[in-house]
């Protein structure tokens, strides 16, 4: 079982030494970025890690041996079932009872030729089409956020198929997460940073606890916290939006995917060592 740190030891980031500490001498890992690009360490409020809806830690419940690299995971709304996606199939797991887990169903999904389906097409630059990382629907379901290998995040109007916003970065975009409150978008970067953008204001935070590219992101339904996973084997839980570290876990391989149950009581991750892990969130 992987132990969680409720308040992990803070790592020194690659930010210049003039910004690398906060009062008290501890290394800073969360920075507020002003509209003109100035970065300042974030002073966390006293209730950053306490209060209603904020986890204290998480504990491992189940290991689901999928058999292939787990590229996608999700939890059913009832929290009774977990779905794991790997090479050519989705496996269904009943996690409602304790004990060793075996898949209760398998859905084969190798791509086969079939009838074309109607849909909306968006015109991306060539590089963006290579990687639309975890597209995120906006709060009204009328907008879609996409991130790409062209270092841009874009917001689209789903009704008209036109671009509404564009945010440019210095790194490729590997993952996105949209906060249910409708205010914040989390961006996982190839550079190992997590950037938190306000969707209507030039307000931004930059978080520095990952040590390699950030492969997946998911907000809790309450919007008060979110998780990120990376090639560095880490699962990080953060406070919205300023990124106070709630807890952290080191898995045994790259963590490619994650999901949080609709009641915010469970987290599931999918990893490069061909398994998924289910955690219970403890409040």
mmCIF file of C-alpha atoms in Angstrom:
data_model
loop_
_atom_site.group_PDB
_atom_site.id
_atom_site.type_symbol
_atom_site.label_atom_id
_atom_site.label_comp_id
_atom_site.label_asym_id
_atom_site.label_seq_id
_atom_site.Cartn_x
_atom_site.Cartn_y
_atom_site.Cartn_z
ATOM 1 C CA UNK A 1 0.000 0.000 0.000
ATOM 2 C CA UNK A 2 1.239 3.440 -0.920
ATOM 3 C CA UNK A 3 1.297 5.870 1.981
ATOM 4 C CA UNK A 4 -0.074 9.365 1.522
ATOM 5 C CA UNK A 5 1.513 12.491 2.918
ATOM 6 C CA UNK A 6 -1.186 14.873 4.107
ATOM 7 C CA UNK A 7 1.203 17.835 3.881
ATOM 8 C CA UNK A 8 4.122 16.685 1.702
ATOM 9 C CA UNK A 9 7.638 17.988 2.102
ATOM 10 C CA UNK A 10 7.906 20.950 -0.215
ATOM 11 C CA UNK A 11 10.262 20.697 -3.163
ATOM 12 C CA UNK A 12 12.367 23.511 -4.528
ATOM 13 C CA UNK A 13 11.120 24.615 -7.932
ATOM 14 C CA UNK A 14 13.072 25.851 -10.918
ATOM 15 C CA UNK A 15 11.926 29.439 -10.243
ATOM 16 C CA UNK A 16 14.734 31.905 -9.603
ATOM 17 C CA UNK A 17 16.093 32.044 -6.067
ATOM 18 C CA UNK A 18 14.531 35.464 -5.453
ATOM 19 C CA UNK A 19 11.087 33.835 -5.655
ATOM 20 C CA UNK A 20 11.880 30.425 -4.215
ATOM 21 C CA UNK A 21 11.005 31.023 -0.573
ATOM 22 C CA UNK A 22 8.033 32.238 1.416
ATOM 23 C CA UNK A 23 8.016 33.800 4.902
ATOM 24 C CA UNK A 24 9.428 31.244 7.317
ATOM 25 C CA UNK A 25 12.072 30.079 4.847
ATOM 26 C CA UNK A 26 10.149 27.149 3.306
ATOM 27 C CA UNK A 27 10.533 26.499 -0.429
ATOM 28 C CA UNK A 28 7.653 27.928 -2.457
ATOM 29 C CA UNK A 29 5.774 25.770 -4.933
ATOM 30 C CA UNK A 30 2.713 27.924 -5.718
ATOM 31 C CA UNK A 31 2.999 31.281 -7.488
ATOM 32 C CA UNK A 32 0.500 33.936 -8.485
ATOM 33 C CA UNK A 33 1.142 35.275 -11.983
ATOM 34 C CA UNK A 34 -0.009 38.841 -12.619
ATOM 35 C CA UNK A 35 -1.356 40.143 -15.925
ATOM 36 C CA UNK A 36 2.135 41.447 -16.815
ATOM 37 C CA UNK A 37 3.786 38.098 -16.026
ATOM 38 C CA UNK A 38 5.226 38.939 -12.603
ATOM 39 C CA UNK A 39 5.393 35.910 -10.284
ATOM 40 C CA UNK A 40 5.017 36.017 -6.509
ATOM 41 C CA UNK A 41 4.827 33.134 -3.999
ATOM 42 C CA UNK A 42 1.277 32.617 -2.759
ATOM 43 C CA UNK A 43 0.600 33.222 0.966
ATOM 44 C CA UNK A 44 -1.967 30.524 1.757
ATOM 45 C CA UNK A 45 -4.974 31.511 3.899
ATOM 46 C CA UNK A 46 -5.328 29.897 7.362
ATOM 47 C CA UNK A 47 -8.187 27.677 6.149
ATOM 48 C CA UNK A 48 -6.341 26.404 3.063
ATOM 49 C CA UNK A 49 -6.175 22.806 4.335
ATOM 50 C CA UNK A 50 -9.172 22.694 6.671
ATOM 51 C CA UNK A 51 -12.919 23.183 6.476
ATOM 52 C CA UNK A 52 -15.947 21.569 4.918
ATOM 53 C CA UNK A 53 -15.242 19.626 1.748
ATOM 54 C CA UNK A 54 -11.438 19.678 2.091
ATOM 55 C CA UNK A 55 -9.831 16.200 2.376
ATOM 56 C CA UNK A 56 -7.353 15.351 5.124
ATOM 57 C CA UNK A 57 -5.782 12.431 3.284
ATOM 58 C CA UNK A 58 -6.657 9.350 1.229
ATOM 59 C CA UNK A 59 -6.139 5.616 1.677
ATOM 60 C CA UNK A 60 -5.748 2.857 -0.863
ATOM 61 C CA UNK A 61 -8.753 0.541 -1.148
ATOM 62 C CA UNK A 62 -8.318 -1.634 -4.241
ATOM 63 C CA UNK A 63 -5.794 -2.577 -6.902
ATOM 64 C CA UNK A 64 -7.376 -3.480 -10.251
ATOM 65 C CA UNK A 65 -5.038 -5.543 -12.445
ATOM 66 C CA UNK A 66 -6.092 -4.534 -15.945
ATOM 67 C CA UNK A 67 -3.271 -6.327 -17.784
ATOM 68 C CA UNK A 68 -2.348 -3.472 -20.129
ATOM 69 C CA UNK A 69 -1.257 0.112 -19.570
ATOM 70 C CA UNK A 70 -4.324 1.919 -18.176
ATOM 71 C CA UNK A 71 -4.779 4.989 -20.361
ATOM 72 C CA UNK A 72 -8.238 5.990 -19.093
ATOM 73 C CA UNK A 73 -10.321 5.477 -15.953
ATOM 74 C CA UNK A 74 -13.723 6.564 -14.701
ATOM 75 C CA UNK A 75 -16.035 5.845 -11.764
ATOM 76 C CA UNK A 76 -19.776 5.249 -12.157
ATOM 77 C CA UNK A 77 -22.170 7.759 -10.590
ATOM 78 C CA UNK A 78 -23.212 5.111 -8.045
ATOM 79 C CA UNK A 79 -19.494 4.513 -7.192
ATOM 80 C CA UNK A 80 -20.246 0.779 -7.506
ATOM 81 C CA UNK A 81 -18.211 0.302 -10.681
ATOM 82 C CA UNK A 82 -14.862 1.445 -12.039
ATOM 83 C CA UNK A 83 -14.057 1.348 -15.759
ATOM 84 C CA UNK A 84 -10.458 0.960 -16.940
ATOM 85 C CA UNK A 85 -9.369 1.512 -20.526
ATOM 86 C CA UNK A 86 -6.308 -0.076 -22.073
ATOM 87 C CA UNK A 87 -5.186 -1.582 -25.350
ATOM 88 C CA UNK A 88 -8.286 -2.633 -27.269
ATOM 89 C CA UNK A 89 -10.762 -2.940 -24.415
ATOM 90 C CA UNK A 90 -12.533 -1.410 -21.431
ATOM 91 C CA UNK A 91 -12.851 -3.553 -18.307
ATOM 92 C CA UNK A 92 -15.609 -3.149 -15.728
ATOM 93 C CA UNK A 93 -14.906 -3.710 -12.020
ATOM 94 C CA UNK A 94 -17.314 -4.033 -9.103
ATOM 95 C CA UNK A 95 -15.651 -2.131 -6.255
ATOM 96 C CA UNK A 96 -18.624 -2.094 -3.916
ATOM 97 C CA UNK A 97 -17.352 -5.032 -1.869
ATOM 98 C CA UNK A 98 -13.971 -5.699 -0.209
ATOM 99 C CA UNK A 99 -11.595 -8.392 -1.384
ATOM 100 C CA UNK A 100 -9.533 -9.290 -4.448
ATOM 101 C CA UNK A 101 -10.944 -7.799 -7.626
ATOM 102 C CA UNK A 102 -11.518 -9.416 -11.002
ATOM 103 C CA UNK A 103 -13.217 -7.710 -13.930
ATOM 104 C CA UNK A 104 -16.959 -8.431 -14.161
ATOM 105 C CA UNK A 105 -17.160 -7.479 -17.842
ATOM 106 C CA UNK A 106 -14.975 -6.577 -20.808
ATOM 107 C CA UNK A 107 -15.967 -4.276 -23.647
ATOM 108 C CA UNK A 108 -13.848 -4.772 -26.763
ATOM 109 C CA UNK A 109 -13.285 -1.508 -28.574
ATOM 110 C CA UNK A 110 -10.676 -1.964 -31.287
ATOM 111 C CA UNK A 111 -11.408 0.532 -34.052
ATOM 112 C CA UNK A 112 -13.318 -1.037 -36.895
ATOM 113 C CA UNK A 113 -14.611 0.515 -40.091
ATOM 114 C CA UNK A 114 -18.197 1.657 -39.844
ATOM 115 C CA UNK A 115 -20.629 4.368 -40.861
ATOM 116 C CA UNK A 116 -19.523 7.949 -40.484
ATOM 117 C CA UNK A 117 -21.129 9.918 -37.685
ATOM 118 C CA UNK A 118 -22.177 13.535 -37.842
ATOM 119 C CA UNK A 119 -20.468 16.014 -35.528
ATOM 120 C CA UNK A 120 -18.870 19.411 -35.176
ATOM 121 C CA UNK A 121 -15.377 19.954 -36.562
ATOM 122 C CA UNK A 122 -12.968 22.612 -35.297
ATOM 123 C CA UNK A 123 -10.087 23.932 -37.359
ATOM 124 C CA UNK A 124 -6.857 23.584 -35.369
ATOM 125 C CA UNK A 125 -3.298 24.315 -36.434
ATOM 126 C CA UNK A 126 -1.623 21.077 -37.627
ATOM 127 C CA UNK A 127 0.262 20.487 -34.370
ATOM 128 C CA UNK A 128 -2.837 21.036 -32.268
ATOM 129 C CA UNK A 129 -4.606 18.234 -34.097
ATOM 130 C CA UNK A 130 -1.928 15.813 -32.936
ATOM 131 C CA UNK A 131 -2.934 16.064 -29.316
ATOM 132 C CA UNK A 132 -6.195 17.457 -27.970
ATOM 133 C CA UNK A 133 -5.462 16.681 -24.371
ATOM 134 C CA UNK A 134 -8.469 15.738 -22.263
ATOM 135 C CA UNK A 135 -10.940 18.242 -23.701
ATOM 136 C CA UNK A 136 -12.961 19.935 -20.954
ATOM 137 C CA UNK A 137 -16.578 21.045 -21.297
ATOM 138 C CA UNK A 138 -17.490 24.466 -19.935
ATOM 139 C CA UNK A 139 -20.065 24.976 -17.197
ATOM 140 C CA UNK A 140 -22.956 25.673 -19.582
ATOM 141 C CA UNK A 141 -22.009 22.754 -21.892
ATOM 142 C CA UNK A 142 -21.948 25.340 -24.691
ATOM 143 C CA UNK A 143 -18.152 25.650 -24.701
ATOM 144 C CA UNK A 144 -15.232 23.258 -25.054
ATOM 145 C CA UNK A 145 -11.640 23.772 -23.911
ATOM 146 C CA UNK A 146 -8.819 22.034 -25.775
ATOM 147 C CA UNK A 147 -5.056 21.930 -25.305
ATOM 148 C CA UNK A 148 -2.492 20.885 -27.862
ATOM 149 C CA UNK A 149 1.075 20.198 -28.849
ATOM 150 C CA UNK A 150 1.157 23.695 -30.348
ATOM 151 C CA UNK A 151 1.448 25.095 -26.776
ATOM 152 C CA UNK A 152 -2.028 26.654 -26.847
ATOM 153 C CA UNK A 153 -5.253 26.300 -24.879
ATOM 154 C CA UNK A 154 -8.373 27.279 -26.796
ATOM 155 C CA UNK A 155 -12.031 27.747 -25.885
ATOM 156 C CA UNK A 156 -14.655 26.912 -28.521
ATOM 157 C CA UNK A 157 -18.328 27.763 -28.944
ATOM 158 C CA UNK A 158 -19.970 24.362 -29.470
ATOM 159 C CA UNK A 159 -23.040 25.855 -31.113
ATOM 160 C CA UNK A 160 -21.194 27.827 -33.780
ATOM 161 C CA UNK A 161 -17.884 25.955 -33.963
ATOM 162 C CA UNK A 162 -15.825 29.124 -33.549
ATOM 163 C CA UNK A 163 -12.912 29.941 -31.265
ATOM 164 C CA UNK A 164 -13.692 32.194 -28.295
ATOM 165 C CA UNK A 165 -10.367 32.366 -26.427
ATOM 166 C CA UNK A 166 -6.724 31.422 -26.883
ATOM 167 C CA UNK A 167 -4.000 31.199 -24.240
ATOM 168 C CA UNK A 168 -0.383 30.702 -25.329
ATOM 169 C CA UNK A 169 2.217 28.859 -23.256
ATOM 170 C CA UNK A 170 5.888 27.942 -23.564
ATOM 171 C CA UNK A 171 5.202 24.213 -23.145
ATOM 172 C CA UNK A 172 3.037 21.556 -24.756
ATOM 173 C CA UNK A 173 -0.343 20.887 -23.126
ATOM 174 C CA UNK A 174 -0.908 17.316 -21.931
ATOM 175 C CA UNK A 175 -4.070 17.603 -19.807
ATOM 176 C CA UNK A 176 -6.957 19.879 -18.862
ATOM 177 C CA UNK A 177 -9.499 20.086 -16.061
ATOM 178 C CA UNK A 178 -12.464 22.455 -15.806
ATOM 179 C CA UNK A 179 -13.682 23.490 -12.358
ATOM 180 C CA UNK A 180 -17.426 22.843 -11.774
ATOM 181 C CA UNK A 181 -17.801 26.338 -10.281
ATOM 182 C CA UNK A 182 -17.173 27.717 -13.763
ATOM 183 C CA UNK A 183 -14.289 30.010 -12.820
ATOM 184 C CA UNK A 184 -11.043 28.043 -13.199
ATOM 185 C CA UNK A 185 -9.276 25.872 -15.762
ATOM 186 C CA UNK A 186 -6.330 23.663 -14.744
ATOM 187 C CA UNK A 187 -3.691 23.028 -17.410
ATOM 188 C CA UNK A 188 -1.158 20.195 -17.160
ATOM 189 C CA UNK A 189 2.081 20.948 -18.969
ATOM 190 C CA UNK A 190 4.838 18.891 -20.555
ATOM 191 C CA UNK A 191 7.199 21.128 -18.561
ATOM 192 C CA UNK A 192 5.849 19.631 -15.253
ATOM 193 C CA UNK A 193 3.955 22.787 -14.249
ATOM 194 C CA UNK A 194 0.254 22.968 -13.464
ATOM 195 C CA UNK A 195 -1.240 26.324 -14.454
ATOM 196 C CA UNK A 196 -4.599 27.507 -13.099
ATOM 197 C CA UNK A 197 -6.335 30.079 -15.315
ATOM 198 C CA UNK A 198 -9.369 32.185 -14.479
ATOM 199 C CA UNK A 199 -11.691 31.780 -17.464
ATOM 200 C CA UNK A 200 -12.807 35.439 -17.595
ATOM 201 C CA UNK A 201 -10.006 37.387 -15.864
ATOM 202 C CA UNK A 202 -6.209 37.631 -16.351
ATOM 203 C CA UNK A 203 -5.738 35.787 -13.049
ATOM 204 C CA UNK A 204 -3.329 32.833 -13.028
ATOM 205 C CA UNK A 205 -1.468 30.517 -10.656
ATOM 206 C CA UNK A 206 1.516 28.287 -11.421
ATOM 207 C CA UNK A 207 2.168 25.159 -9.330
ATOM 208 C CA UNK A 208 5.496 23.319 -9.029
ATOM 209 C CA UNK A 209 5.297 19.965 -7.234
ATOM 210 C CA UNK A 210 5.445 17.629 -10.226
ATOM 211 C CA UNK A 211 8.869 16.570 -11.482
ATOM 212 C CA UNK A 212 7.840 15.519 -15.008
ATOM 213 C CA UNK A 213 4.983 16.057 -17.461
ATOM 214 C CA UNK A 214 1.464 16.306 -16.020
ATOM 215 C CA UNK A 215 -0.622 13.607 -17.690
ATOM 216 C CA UNK A 216 -4.099 14.021 -16.181
ATOM 217 C CA UNK A 217 -6.213 16.410 -14.099
ATOM 218 C CA UNK A 218 -9.613 16.191 -12.417
ATOM 219 C CA UNK A 219 -11.584 18.586 -10.205
ATOM 220 C CA UNK A 220 -13.751 17.403 -7.330
ATOM 221 C CA UNK A 221 -17.463 18.009 -7.899
ATOM 222 C CA UNK A 222 -17.497 20.597 -5.098
ATOM 223 C CA UNK A 223 -14.808 22.568 -6.948
ATOM 224 C CA UNK A 224 -12.769 23.141 -3.788
ATOM 225 C CA UNK A 225 -9.896 20.805 -4.728
ATOM 226 C CA UNK A 226 -8.465 18.882 -7.651
ATOM 227 C CA UNK A 227 -5.933 16.168 -8.409
ATOM 228 C CA UNK A 228 -3.150 15.876 -10.956
ATOM 229 C CA UNK A 229 -1.016 12.917 -12.002
ATOM 230 C CA UNK A 230 2.267 12.667 -13.827
ATOM 231 C CA UNK A 231 5.033 10.742 -15.486
ATOM 232 C CA UNK A 232 6.910 11.221 -12.187
ATOM 233 C CA UNK A 233 4.611 8.544 -10.604
ATOM 234 C CA UNK A 234 2.925 11.214 -8.463
ATOM 235 C CA UNK A 235 -0.688 11.822 -7.543
ATOM 236 C CA UNK A 236 -1.085 15.332 -6.122
ATOM 237 C CA UNK A 237 -4.189 16.852 -4.513
ATOM 238 C CA UNK A 238 -4.406 20.655 -4.555
ATOM 239 C CA UNK A 239 -6.628 23.400 -3.150
ATOM 240 C CA UNK A 240 -8.513 25.438 -5.759
ATOM 241 C CA UNK A 241 -7.298 27.819 -7.123
ATOM 242 C CA UNK A 242 -4.061 28.738 -5.377
ATOM 243 C CA UNK A 243 -2.648 25.221 -5.158
ATOM 244 C CA UNK A 244 -1.977 24.531 -1.490
ATOM 245 C CA UNK A 245 -0.858 20.886 -1.376
ATOM 246 C CA UNK A 246 -3.474 18.754 0.419
ATOM 247 C CA UNK A 247 -1.849 15.346 0.004
ATOM 248 C CA UNK A 248 0.515 13.486 -2.282
ATOM 249 C CA UNK A 249 1.198 9.860 -3.196
ATOM 250 C CA UNK A 250 4.036 8.211 -5.084
ATOM 251 C CA UNK A 251 2.931 5.239 -7.180
ATOM 252 C CA UNK A 252 5.196 2.603 -8.734
ATOM 253 C CA UNK A 253 4.902 3.811 -12.334
ATOM 254 C CA UNK A 254 3.754 6.760 -14.427
ATOM 255 C CA UNK A 255 0.176 7.757 -13.563
ATOM 256 C CA UNK A 256 -1.552 8.302 -16.892
ATOM 257 C CA UNK A 257 -5.171 8.898 -15.916
ATOM 258 C CA UNK A 258 -7.433 9.757 -12.993
ATOM 259 C CA UNK A 259 -11.020 10.353 -11.959
ATOM 260 C CA UNK A 260 -12.890 11.519 -8.847
ATOM 261 C CA UNK A 261 -16.304 10.090 -7.977
ATOM 262 C CA UNK A 262 -19.298 12.406 -8.221
ATOM 263 C CA UNK A 263 -19.652 12.404 -4.414
ATOM 264 C CA UNK A 264 -15.940 13.305 -4.012
ATOM 265 C CA UNK A 265 -15.358 10.225 -1.818
ATOM 266 C CA UNK A 266 -13.147 8.171 -4.159
ATOM 267 C CA UNK A 267 -10.211 8.679 -6.517
ATOM 268 C CA UNK A 268 -9.119 6.177 -9.160
ATOM 269 C CA UNK A 269 -5.830 6.295 -11.065
ATOM 270 C CA UNK A 270 -4.561 4.357 -14.066
ATOM 271 C CA UNK A 271 -0.872 3.632 -14.394
ATOM 272 C CA UNK A 272 1.847 2.442 -16.699
ATOM 273 C CA UNK A 273 2.335 -0.773 -14.726
ATOM 274 C CA UNK A 274 -0.962 -2.144 -16.089
ATOM 275 C CA UNK A 275 -3.180 -1.520 -13.079
ATOM 276 C CA UNK A 276 -5.641 0.954 -11.632
ATOM 277 C CA UNK A 277 -5.754 1.995 -7.989
ATOM 278 C CA UNK A 278 -8.864 3.046 -6.069
ATOM 279 C CA UNK A 279 -8.464 5.377 -3.077
ATOM 280 C CA UNK A 280 -10.945 6.476 -0.441
ATOM 281 C CA UNK A 281 -10.859 10.201 0.322
ATOM 282 C CA UNK A 282 -10.822 10.810 4.087
ATOM 283 C CA UNK A 283 -12.324 14.036 5.466
#
